Structures are given as structure tokens and as C-alpha cells.
Coordinates of C-alpha atoms in Angstrom, one line a residue:
X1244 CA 7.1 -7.7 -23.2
X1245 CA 8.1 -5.7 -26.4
X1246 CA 7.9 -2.7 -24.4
X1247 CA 9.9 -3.6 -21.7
X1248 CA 12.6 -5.3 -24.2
X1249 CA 12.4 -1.8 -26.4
X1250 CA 13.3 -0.2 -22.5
X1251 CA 16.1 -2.6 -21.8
X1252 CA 17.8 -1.3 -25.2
X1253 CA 17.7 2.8 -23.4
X1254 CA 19.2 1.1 -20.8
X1255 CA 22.9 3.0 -20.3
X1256 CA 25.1 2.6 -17.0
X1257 CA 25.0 6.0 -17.2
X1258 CA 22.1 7.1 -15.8
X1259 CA 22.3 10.7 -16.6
X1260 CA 22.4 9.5 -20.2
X1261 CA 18.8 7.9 -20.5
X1262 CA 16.2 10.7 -20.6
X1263 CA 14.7 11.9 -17.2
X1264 CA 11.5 11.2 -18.4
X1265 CA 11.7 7.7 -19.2
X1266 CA 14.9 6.9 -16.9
X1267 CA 12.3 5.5 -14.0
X1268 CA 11.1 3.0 -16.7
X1269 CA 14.3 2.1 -18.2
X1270 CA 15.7 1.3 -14.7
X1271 CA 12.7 -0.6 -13.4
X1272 CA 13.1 -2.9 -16.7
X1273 CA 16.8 -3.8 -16.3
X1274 CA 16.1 -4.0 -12.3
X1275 CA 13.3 -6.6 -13.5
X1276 CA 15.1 -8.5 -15.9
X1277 CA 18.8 -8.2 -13.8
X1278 CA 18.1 -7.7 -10.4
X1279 CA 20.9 -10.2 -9.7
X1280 CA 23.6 -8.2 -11.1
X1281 CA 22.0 -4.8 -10.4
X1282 CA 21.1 -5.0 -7.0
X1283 CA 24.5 -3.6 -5.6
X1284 CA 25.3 -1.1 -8.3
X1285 CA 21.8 0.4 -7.8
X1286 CA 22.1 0.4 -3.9
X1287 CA 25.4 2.0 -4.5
X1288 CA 24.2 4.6 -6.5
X1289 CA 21.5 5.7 -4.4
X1290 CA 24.1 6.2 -1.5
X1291 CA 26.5 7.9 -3.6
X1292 CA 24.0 10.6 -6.1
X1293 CA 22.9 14.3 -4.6
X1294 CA 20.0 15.0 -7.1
X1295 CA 16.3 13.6 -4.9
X1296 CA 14.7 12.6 -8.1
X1297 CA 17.2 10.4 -9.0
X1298 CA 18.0 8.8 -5.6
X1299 CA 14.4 8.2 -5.1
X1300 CA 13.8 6.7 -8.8
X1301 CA 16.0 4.1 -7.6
X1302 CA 15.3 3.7 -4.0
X1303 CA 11.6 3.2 -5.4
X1304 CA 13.6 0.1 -8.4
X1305 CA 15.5 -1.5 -5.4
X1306 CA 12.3 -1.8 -3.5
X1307 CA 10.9 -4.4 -5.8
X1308 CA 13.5 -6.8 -5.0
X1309 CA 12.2 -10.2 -5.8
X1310 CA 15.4 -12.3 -4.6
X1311 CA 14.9 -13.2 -0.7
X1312 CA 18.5 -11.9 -0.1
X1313 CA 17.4 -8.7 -1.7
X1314 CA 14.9 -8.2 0.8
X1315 CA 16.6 -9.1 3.8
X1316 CA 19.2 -6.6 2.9
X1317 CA 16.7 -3.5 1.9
X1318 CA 14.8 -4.2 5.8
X1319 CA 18.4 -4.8 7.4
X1320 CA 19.0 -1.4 5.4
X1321 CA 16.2 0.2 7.6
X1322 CA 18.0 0.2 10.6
X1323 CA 20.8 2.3 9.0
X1324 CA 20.5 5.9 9.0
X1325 CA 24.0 6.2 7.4
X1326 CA 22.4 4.4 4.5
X1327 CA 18.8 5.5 4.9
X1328 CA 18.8 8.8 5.9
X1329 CA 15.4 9.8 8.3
X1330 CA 13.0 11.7 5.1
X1331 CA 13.5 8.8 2.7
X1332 CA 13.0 5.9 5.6
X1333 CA 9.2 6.1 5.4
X1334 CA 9.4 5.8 1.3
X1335 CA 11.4 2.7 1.6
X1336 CA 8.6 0.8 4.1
X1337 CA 5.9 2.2 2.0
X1338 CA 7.5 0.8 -1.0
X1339 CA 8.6 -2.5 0.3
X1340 CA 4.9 -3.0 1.9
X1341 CA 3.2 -2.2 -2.1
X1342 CA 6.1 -4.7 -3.5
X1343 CA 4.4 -8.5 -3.0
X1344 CA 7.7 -10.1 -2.0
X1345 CA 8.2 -8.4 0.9
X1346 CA 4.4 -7.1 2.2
X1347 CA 4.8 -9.3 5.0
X1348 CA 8.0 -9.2 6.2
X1349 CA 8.1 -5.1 6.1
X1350 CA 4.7 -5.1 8.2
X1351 CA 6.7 -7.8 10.9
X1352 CA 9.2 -5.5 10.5
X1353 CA 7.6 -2.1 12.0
X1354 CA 6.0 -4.7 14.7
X1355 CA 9.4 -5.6 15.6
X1356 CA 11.4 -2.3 15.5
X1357 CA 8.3 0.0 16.4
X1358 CA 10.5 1.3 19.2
X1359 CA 13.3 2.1 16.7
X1360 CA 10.8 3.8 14.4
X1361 CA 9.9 5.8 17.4
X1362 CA 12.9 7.3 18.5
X1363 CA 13.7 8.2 14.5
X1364 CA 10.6 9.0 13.4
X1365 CA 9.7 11.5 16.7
X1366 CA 6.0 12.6 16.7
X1367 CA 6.4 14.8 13.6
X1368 CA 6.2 12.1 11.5
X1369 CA 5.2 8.6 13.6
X1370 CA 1.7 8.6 12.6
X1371 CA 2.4 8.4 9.0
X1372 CA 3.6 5.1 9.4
X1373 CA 0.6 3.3 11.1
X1374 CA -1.7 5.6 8.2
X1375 CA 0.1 4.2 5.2
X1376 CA 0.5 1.1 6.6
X1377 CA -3.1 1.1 6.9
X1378 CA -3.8 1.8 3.5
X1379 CA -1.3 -1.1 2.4
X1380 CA -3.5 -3.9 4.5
X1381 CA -5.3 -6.2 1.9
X1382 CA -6.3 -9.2 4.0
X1383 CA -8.0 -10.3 7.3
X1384 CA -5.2 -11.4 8.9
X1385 CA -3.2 -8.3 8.5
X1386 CA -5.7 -6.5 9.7
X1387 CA -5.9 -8.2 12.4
X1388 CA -2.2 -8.2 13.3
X1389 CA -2.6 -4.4 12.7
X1390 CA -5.3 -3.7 15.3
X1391 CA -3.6 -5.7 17.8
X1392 CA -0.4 -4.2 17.7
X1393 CA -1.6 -1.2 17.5
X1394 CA -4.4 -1.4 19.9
X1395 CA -2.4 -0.9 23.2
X1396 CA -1.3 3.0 21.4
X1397 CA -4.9 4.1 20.4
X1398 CA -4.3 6.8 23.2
X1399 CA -1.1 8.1 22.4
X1400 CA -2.0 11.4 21.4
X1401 CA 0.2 11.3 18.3
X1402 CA -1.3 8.1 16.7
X1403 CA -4.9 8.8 18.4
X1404 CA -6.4 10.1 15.7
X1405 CA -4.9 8.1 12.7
X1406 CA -5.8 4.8 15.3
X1407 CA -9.3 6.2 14.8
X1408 CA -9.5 6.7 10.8
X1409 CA -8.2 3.6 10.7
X1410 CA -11.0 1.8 13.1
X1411 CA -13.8 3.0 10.8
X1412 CA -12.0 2.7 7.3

């Protein structure tokens, strides 16, 4: 708690004035303690900034939204390649499926828009998303959802051989 509070006083709107090796922290603790009043501005931001460190420092602090609306808004988001653009769309699943609030719903998410994620994805990079979702599977019952979704694709050749890593992990 000190060390968060201590993090909240670096805190600047802006950014470039908080030091670039600390700035991730900073952000994360005023996300944390402010994500009400944040949320927008930080969204925003990431839209609006060039530099790839910075936009994915706070796509990475937006992605542990606690607030339901929050979360509804980063998975609506996924849909939106004016907003998320193709290389940063896998980071933001991966992100919302390590973020406790919203494991659930990002994983009935890629169920639900799998033929999206196809058609964006292509085969260059479609496998990583059943491989890191893999990884992010904690429980029986995901695991279960996970194999059957994914059972009727075990012979795609894209996704055959991450299917099988994932059978014997």
C-alpha cells in the first residue's frame, strides 16, 4: 500500500513526464485506484499516441478493468480494427484472459467470434490464439469448454499442431 500511494504521487497527466521506467507502474496504480475516471482518458490515449511502448503500457493498464462496463467495452473493442488494430488484437485477449474479471467472458468471447478472429487473424497468426489461450486455462471446466470447441478443428492444418501440444500439456 505505501508503495502504490508513493506511485500515485509520480502520477502526472502527462505521461511523457513520469519516467519511462517506472511510467507502467505509475499508470497501473492510478488505473487501480481510479479506473472510474481514467478509463476513457487512457483508452483515448492509446488510440491517439505513435510510440508502441507507450500504447502497449496502457493497452496492458486498461486491460485490468475491474468495473463490468469496463469489460464489456474492452471485448466490444475487439471487434474494432479502427480501434484495435490486427498486431495489438492478440495482446488485448491475452491480457483480458490473465485479468480475473474478465477470464471468462474473453474465453466466451473467442468461442463466439472464432469466425471473426479467423478472417483477421489469417493462418499467420490463428494458432497463437488457441496456444495462449491454452496456457491461460486454470480449471476443469475451461478445459473442457476448450477441447470441445476446439475439437471439431484438430485437423485444420494451421491449428493441428498447437491442438496437439495442447492435448498432451
Amino acid at each position: 500500500e505505501p508503495t502504490l500511494k508513493k506511485l500515485l504521487d509520480l502520477y502526472d497527466e502527462d505521461h511523457e513526464k513520469i519516467h519511462p521506467e517506472i511510467r507502467y507502474f505509475v499508470l497501473n496504480a492510478k488505473f487501480y485506484y481510479d479506473e472510474k475516471n481514467v478509463f476513457d482518458d487512457f483508452l483515448e490515449r492509446y488510440q491517439k499516441i505513435a510510440d508502441p511502448e507507450q500504447k502497449s503500457t496502457l493497452l496492458s493498464t486498461i486491460s485490468d478493468a475491474r468495473r463490468p462496463e469496463n469489460i464489456k467495452k474492452l471485448l466490444e473493442l475487439l471487434k474494432n480494427p479502427k480501434i484495435i488494430k490486427p498486431q495489438d488484437h492478440l495482446y488485448l485477449y491475452i491480457y483480458l484472459r490473465r485479468n480475473p474479471k474478465s477470464k471468462e467472458k474473453a474465453l466466451d468471447w473467442l468461442f463466439e467470434n472464432w469466425d471473426y478472429v479467423e478472417k483477421m487473424a489469417g493462418e499467420k497468426s490463428l494458432e497463437d490464439y488457441p496456444r495462449y489461450t491454452a496456457g491461460t486455462i486454470k480449471n476443469e471446466e475451461e478445459s473442457k469448454k476448450y477441447f470441445t470447441f476446439f475439437e471439431k478443428m484438430k485437423d485444420i492444418p494451421v491449428l493441428k499442431r498447437t491442438l496437439k501440444i495442447a492435448e498432451t500439456e
